[in-house]
mmCIF file of N, CA and C in Angstrom:
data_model
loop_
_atom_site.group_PDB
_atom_site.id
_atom_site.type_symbol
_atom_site.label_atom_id
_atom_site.label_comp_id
_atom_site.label_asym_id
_atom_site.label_seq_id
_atom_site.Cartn_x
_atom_site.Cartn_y
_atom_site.Cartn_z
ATOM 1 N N UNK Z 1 123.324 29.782 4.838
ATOM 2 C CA UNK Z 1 123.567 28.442 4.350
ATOM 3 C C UNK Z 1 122.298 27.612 4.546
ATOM 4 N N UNK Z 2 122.113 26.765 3.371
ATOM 5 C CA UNK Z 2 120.516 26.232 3.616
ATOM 6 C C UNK Z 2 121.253 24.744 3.784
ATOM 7 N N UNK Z 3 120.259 23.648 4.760
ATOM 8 C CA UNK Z 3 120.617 22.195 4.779
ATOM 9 C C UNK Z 3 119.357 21.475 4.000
ATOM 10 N N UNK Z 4 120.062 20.808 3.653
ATOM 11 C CA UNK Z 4 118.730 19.535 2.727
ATOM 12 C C UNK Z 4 119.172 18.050 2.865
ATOM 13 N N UNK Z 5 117.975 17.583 3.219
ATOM 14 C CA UNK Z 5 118.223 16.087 3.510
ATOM 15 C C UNK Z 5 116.993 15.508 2.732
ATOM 16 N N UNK Z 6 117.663 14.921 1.636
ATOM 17 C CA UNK Z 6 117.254 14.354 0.431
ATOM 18 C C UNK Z 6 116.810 15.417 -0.026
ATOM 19 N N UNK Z 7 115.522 15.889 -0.688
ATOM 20 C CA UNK Z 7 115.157 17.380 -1.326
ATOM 21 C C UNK Z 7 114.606 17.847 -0.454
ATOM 22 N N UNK Z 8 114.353 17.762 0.667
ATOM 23 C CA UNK Z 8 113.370 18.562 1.759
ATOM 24 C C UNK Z 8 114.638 19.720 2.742
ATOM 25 N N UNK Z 9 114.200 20.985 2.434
ATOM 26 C CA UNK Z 9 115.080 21.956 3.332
ATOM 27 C C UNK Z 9 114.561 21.582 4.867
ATOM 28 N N UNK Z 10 115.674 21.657 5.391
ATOM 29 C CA UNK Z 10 115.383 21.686 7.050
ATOM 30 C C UNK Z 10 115.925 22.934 7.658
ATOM 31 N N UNK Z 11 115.098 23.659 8.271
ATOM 32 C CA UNK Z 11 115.282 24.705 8.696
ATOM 33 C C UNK Z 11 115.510 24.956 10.386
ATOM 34 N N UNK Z 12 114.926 23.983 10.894
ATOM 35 C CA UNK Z 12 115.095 23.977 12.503
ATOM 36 C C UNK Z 12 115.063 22.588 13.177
ATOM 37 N N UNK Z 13 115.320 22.454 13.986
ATOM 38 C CA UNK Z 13 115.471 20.464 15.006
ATOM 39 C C UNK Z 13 114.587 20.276 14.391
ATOM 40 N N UNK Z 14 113.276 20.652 14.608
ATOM 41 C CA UNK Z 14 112.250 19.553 14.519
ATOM 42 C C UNK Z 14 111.975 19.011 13.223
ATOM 43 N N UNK Z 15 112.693 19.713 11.988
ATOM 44 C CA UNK Z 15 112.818 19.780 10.191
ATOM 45 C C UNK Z 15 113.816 18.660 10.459
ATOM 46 N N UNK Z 16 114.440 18.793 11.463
ATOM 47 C CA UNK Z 16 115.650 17.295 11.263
ATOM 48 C C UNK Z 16 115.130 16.124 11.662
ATOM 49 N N UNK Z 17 114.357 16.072 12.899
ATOM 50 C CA UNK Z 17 113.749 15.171 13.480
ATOM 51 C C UNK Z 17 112.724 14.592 12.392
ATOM 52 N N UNK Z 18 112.210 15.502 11.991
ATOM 53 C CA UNK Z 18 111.024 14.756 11.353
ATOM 54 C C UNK Z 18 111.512 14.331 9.922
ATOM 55 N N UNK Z 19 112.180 14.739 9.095
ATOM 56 C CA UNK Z 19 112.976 14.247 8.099
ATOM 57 C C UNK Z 19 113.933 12.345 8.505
ATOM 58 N N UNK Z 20 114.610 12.730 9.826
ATOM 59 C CA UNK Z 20 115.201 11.766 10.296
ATOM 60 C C UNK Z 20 114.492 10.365 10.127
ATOM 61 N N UNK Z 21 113.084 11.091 11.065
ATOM 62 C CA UNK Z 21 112.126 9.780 11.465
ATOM 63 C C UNK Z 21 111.378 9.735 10.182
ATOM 64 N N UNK Z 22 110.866 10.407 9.186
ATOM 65 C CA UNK Z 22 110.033 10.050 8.063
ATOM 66 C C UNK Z 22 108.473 10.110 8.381
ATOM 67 N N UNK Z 23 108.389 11.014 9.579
ATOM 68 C CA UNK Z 23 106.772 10.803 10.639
ATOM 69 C C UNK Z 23 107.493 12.234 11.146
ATOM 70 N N UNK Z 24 106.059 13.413 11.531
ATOM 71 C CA UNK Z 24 106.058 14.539 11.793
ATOM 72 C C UNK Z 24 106.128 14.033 13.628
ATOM 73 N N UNK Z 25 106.774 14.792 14.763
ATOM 74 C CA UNK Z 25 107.394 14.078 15.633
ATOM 75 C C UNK Z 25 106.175 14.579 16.422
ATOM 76 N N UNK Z 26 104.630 15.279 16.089
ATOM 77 C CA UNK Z 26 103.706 15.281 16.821
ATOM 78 C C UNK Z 26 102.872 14.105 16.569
ATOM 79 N N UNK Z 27 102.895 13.237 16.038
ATOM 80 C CA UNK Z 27 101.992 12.009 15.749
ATOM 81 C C UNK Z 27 102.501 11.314 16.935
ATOM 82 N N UNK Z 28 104.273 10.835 17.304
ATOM 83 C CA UNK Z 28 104.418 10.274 18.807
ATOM 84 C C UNK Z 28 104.251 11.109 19.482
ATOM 85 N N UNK Z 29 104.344 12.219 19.847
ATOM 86 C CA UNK Z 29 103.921 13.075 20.715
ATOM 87 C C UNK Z 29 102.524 13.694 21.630
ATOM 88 N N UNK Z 30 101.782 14.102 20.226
ATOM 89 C CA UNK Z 30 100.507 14.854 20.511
ATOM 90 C C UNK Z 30 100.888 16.383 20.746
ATOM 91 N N UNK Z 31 99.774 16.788 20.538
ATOM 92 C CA UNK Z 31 100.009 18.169 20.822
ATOM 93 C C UNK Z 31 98.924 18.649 22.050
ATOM 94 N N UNK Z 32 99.155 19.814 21.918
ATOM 95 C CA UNK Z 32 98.549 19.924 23.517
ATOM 96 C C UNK Z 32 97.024 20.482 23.160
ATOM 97 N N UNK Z 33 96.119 20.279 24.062
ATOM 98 C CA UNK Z 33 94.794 20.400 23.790
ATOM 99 C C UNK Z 33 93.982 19.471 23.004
ATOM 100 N N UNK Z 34 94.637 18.319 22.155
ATOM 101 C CA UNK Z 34 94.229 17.313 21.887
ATOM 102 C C UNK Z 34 92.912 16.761 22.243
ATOM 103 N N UNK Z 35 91.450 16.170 21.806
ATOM 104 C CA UNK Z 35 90.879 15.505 22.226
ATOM 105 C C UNK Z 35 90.704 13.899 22.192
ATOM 106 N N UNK Z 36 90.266 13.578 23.216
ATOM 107 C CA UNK Z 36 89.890 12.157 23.257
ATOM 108 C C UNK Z 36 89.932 11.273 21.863
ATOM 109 N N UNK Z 37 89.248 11.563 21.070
ATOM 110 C CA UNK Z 37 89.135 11.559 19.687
ATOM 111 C C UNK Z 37 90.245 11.714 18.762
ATOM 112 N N UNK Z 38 90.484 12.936 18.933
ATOM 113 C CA UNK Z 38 92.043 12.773 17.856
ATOM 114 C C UNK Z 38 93.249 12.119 18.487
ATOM 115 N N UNK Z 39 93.398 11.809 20.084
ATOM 116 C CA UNK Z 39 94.634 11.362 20.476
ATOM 117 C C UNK Z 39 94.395 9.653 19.731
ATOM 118 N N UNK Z 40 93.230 9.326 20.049
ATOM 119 C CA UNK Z 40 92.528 7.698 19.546
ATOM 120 C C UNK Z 40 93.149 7.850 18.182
ATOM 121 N N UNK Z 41 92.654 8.631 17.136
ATOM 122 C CA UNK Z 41 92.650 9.020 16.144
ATOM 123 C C UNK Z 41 94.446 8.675 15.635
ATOM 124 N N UNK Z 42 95.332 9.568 15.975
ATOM 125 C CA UNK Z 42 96.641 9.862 15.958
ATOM 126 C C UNK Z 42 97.390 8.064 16.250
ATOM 127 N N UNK Z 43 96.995 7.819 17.576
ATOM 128 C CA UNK Z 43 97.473 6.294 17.723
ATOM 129 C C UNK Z 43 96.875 5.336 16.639
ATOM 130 N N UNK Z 44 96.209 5.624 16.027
ATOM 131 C CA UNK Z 44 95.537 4.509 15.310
ATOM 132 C C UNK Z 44 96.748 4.343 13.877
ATOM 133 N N UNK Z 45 96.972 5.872 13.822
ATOM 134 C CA UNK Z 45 97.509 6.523 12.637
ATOM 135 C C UNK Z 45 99.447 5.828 13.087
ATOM 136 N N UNK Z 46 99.775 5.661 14.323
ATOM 137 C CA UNK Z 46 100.873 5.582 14.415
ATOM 138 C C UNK Z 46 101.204 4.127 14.879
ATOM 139 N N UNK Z 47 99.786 3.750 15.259
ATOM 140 C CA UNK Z 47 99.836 1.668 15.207
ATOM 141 C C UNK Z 47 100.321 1.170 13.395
ATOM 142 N N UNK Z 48 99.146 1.747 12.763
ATOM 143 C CA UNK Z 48 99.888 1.842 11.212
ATOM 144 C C UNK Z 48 100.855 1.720 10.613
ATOM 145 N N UNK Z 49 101.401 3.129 10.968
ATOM 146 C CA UNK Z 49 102.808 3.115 10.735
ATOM 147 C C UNK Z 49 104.162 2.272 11.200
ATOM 148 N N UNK Z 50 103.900 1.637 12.073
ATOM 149 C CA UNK Z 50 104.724 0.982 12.635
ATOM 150 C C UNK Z 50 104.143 -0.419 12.311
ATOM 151 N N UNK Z 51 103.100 -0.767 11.842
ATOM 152 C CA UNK Z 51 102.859 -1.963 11.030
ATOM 153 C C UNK Z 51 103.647 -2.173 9.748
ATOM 154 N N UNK Z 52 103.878 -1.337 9.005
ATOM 155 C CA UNK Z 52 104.411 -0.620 7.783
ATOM 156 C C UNK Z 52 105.616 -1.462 7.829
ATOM 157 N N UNK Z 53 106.474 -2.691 6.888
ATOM 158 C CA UNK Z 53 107.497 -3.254 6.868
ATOM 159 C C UNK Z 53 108.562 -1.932 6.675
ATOM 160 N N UNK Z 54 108.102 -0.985 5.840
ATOM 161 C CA UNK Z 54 109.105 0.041 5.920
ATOM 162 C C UNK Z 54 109.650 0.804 7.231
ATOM 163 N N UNK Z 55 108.782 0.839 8.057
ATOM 164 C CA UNK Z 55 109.133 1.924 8.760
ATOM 165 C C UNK Z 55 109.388 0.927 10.368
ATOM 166 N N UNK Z 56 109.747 -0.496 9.595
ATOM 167 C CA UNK Z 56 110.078 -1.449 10.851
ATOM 168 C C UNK Z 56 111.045 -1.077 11.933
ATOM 169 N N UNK Z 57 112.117 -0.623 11.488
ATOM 170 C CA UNK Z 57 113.783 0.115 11.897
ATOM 171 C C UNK Z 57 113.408 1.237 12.508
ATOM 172 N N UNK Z 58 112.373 1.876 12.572
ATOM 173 C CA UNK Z 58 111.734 3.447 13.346
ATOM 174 C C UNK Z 58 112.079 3.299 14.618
ATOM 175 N N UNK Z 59 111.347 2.397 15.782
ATOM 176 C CA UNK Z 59 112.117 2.415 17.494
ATOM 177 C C UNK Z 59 113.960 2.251 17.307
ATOM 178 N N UNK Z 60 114.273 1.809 16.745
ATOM 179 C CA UNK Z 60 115.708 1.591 16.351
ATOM 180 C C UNK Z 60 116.371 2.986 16.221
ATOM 181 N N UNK Z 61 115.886 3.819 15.296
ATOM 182 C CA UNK Z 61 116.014 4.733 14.878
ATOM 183 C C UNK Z 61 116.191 5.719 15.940
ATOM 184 N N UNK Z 62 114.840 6.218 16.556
ATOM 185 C CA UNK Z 62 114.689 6.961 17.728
ATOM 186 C C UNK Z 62 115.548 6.927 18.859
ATOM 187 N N UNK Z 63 115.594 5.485 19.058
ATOM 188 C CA UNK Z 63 116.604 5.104 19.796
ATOM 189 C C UNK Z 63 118.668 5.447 19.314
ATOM 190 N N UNK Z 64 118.486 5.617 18.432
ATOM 191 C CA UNK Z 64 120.001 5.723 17.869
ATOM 192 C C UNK Z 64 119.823 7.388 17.641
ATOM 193 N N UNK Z 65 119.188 8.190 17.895
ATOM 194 C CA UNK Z 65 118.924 9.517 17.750
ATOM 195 C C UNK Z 65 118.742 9.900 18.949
ATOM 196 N N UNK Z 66 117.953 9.715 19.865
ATOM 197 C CA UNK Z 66 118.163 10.159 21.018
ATOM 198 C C UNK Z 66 119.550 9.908 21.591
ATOM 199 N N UNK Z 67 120.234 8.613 21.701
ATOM 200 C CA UNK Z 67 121.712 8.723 22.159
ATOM 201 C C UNK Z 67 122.301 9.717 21.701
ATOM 202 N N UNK Z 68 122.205 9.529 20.379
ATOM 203 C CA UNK Z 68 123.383 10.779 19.724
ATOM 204 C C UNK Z 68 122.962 12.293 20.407
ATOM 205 N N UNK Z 69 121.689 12.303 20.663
ATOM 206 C CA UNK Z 69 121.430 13.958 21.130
ATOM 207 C C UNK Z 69 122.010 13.969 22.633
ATOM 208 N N UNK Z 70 121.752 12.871 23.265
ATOM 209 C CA UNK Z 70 122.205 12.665 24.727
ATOM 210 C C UNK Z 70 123.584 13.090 24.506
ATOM 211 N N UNK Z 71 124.412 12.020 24.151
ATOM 212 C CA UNK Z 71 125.795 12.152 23.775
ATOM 213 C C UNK Z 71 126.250 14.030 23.315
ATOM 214 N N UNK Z 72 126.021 14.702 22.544
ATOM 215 C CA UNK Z 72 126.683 15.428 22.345
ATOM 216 C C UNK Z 72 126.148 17.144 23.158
ATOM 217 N N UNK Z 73 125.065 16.368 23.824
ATOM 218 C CA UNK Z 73 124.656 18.037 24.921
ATOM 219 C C UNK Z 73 124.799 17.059 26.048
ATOM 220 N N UNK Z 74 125.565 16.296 26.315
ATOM 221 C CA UNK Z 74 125.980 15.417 28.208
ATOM 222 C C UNK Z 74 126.248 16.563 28.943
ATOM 223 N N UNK Z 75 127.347 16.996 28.549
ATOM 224 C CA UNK Z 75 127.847 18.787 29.318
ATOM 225 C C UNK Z 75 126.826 19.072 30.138
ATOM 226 N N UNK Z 76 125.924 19.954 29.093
ATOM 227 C CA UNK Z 76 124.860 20.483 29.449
ATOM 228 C C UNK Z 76 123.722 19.499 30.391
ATOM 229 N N UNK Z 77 123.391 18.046 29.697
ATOM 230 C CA UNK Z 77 122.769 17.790 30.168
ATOM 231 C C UNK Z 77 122.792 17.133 31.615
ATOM 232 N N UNK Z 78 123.904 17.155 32.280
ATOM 233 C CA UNK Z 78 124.447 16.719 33.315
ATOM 234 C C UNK Z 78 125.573 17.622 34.060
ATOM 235 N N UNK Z 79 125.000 18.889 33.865
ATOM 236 C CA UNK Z 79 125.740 19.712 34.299
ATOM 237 C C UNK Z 79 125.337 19.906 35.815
ATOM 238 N N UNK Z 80 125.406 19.201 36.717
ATOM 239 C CA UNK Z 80 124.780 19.123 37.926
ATOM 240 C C UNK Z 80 125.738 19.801 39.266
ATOM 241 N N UNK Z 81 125.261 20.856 39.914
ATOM 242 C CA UNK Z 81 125.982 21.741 40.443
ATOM 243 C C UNK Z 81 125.448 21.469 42.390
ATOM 244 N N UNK Z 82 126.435 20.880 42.538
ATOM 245 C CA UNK Z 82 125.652 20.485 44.594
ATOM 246 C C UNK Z 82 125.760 21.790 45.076
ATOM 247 N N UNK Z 83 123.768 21.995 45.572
ATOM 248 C CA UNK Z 83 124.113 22.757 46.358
ATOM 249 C C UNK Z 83 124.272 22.712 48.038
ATOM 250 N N UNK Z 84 124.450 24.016 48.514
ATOM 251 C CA UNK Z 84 125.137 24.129 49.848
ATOM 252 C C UNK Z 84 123.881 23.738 50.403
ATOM 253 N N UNK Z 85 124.278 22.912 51.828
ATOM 254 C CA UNK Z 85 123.389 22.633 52.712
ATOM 255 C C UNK Z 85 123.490 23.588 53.698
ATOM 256 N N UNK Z 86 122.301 23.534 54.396
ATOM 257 C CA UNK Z 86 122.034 24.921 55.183
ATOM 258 C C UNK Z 86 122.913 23.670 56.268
ATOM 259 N N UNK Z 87 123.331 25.058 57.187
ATOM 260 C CA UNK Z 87 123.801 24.810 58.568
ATOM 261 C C UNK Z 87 122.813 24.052 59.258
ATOM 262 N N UNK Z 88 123.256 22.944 60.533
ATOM 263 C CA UNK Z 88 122.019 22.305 60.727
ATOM 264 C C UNK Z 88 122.086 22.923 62.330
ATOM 265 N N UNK Z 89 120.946 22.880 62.925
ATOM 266 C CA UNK Z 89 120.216 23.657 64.042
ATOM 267 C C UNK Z 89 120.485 22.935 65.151
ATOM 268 N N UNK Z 90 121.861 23.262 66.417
ATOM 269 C CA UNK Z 90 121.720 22.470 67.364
ATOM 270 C C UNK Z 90 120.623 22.745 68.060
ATOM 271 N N UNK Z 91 120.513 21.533 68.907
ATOM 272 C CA UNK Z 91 119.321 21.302 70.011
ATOM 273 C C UNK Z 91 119.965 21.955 71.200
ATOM 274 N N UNK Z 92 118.977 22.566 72.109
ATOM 275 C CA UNK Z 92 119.614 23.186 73.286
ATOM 276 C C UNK Z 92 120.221 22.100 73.967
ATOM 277 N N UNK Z 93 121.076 22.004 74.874
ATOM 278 C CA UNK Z 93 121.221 20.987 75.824
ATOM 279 C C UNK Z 93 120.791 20.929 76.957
ATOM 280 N N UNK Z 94 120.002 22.158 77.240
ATOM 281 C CA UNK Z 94 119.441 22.503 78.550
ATOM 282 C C UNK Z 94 118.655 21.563 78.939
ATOM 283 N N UNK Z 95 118.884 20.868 80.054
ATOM 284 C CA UNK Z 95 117.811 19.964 80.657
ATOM 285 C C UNK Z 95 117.344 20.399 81.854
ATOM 286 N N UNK Z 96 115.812 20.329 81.679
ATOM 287 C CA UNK Z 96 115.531 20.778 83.052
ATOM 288 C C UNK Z 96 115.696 21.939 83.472
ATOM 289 N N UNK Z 97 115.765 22.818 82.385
ATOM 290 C CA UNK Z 97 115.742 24.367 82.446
ATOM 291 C C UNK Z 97 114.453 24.730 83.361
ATOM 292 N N UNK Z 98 114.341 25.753 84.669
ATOM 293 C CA UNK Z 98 113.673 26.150 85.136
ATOM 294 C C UNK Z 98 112.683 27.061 83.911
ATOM 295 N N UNK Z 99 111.216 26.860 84.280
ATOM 296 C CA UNK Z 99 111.084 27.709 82.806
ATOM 297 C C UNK Z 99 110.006 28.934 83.862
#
């Protein structure tokens, strides 16, 4: 079964994410190994975009997308399991033990 959101196939999260947001989700991100230069570069590119009257509703957006991802992996994401505390170590009571 193929998904399409508007004519663009999405094939995996990040095909949703970035369809969602209308911005490839490494421009907020970065990628790793990045230099000085292109991270400058990338922010300049994503001050822009968010100048953009269109793409005003974008923190809005992110924000209403991350809940929903929160919201439906909570289970998982708060699946928090206590663990056992070790036994705790009495102190001798010996006082004044001849040594």
């Amino acid at each position: 079964m193929r998904t399409y959101i508007g004519h663009q196939q999405a094939v995996s999260a990040e095909d949703f994410v970035e369809l969602a947001l209308g911005t490839p989700v490494e421009l907020w991100l970065g990628v790793e190994g990045e230099t000085d230069e292109e991270r400058a570069a990338r922010l300049d590119a994503a001050r822009d975009i968010l100048a953009d009257p269109e793409y005003r509703s974008l923190p809005d957006d992110v924000a209403r997308i991350a809940a929903e991802v929160i919201e439906a992996h909570a289970p998982e994401l708060f699946n928090v399991v206590p663990l056992a505390r070790p036994a705790r170590r009495r102190r001798s009571s010996r006082k004044g033990a001849a040594a």
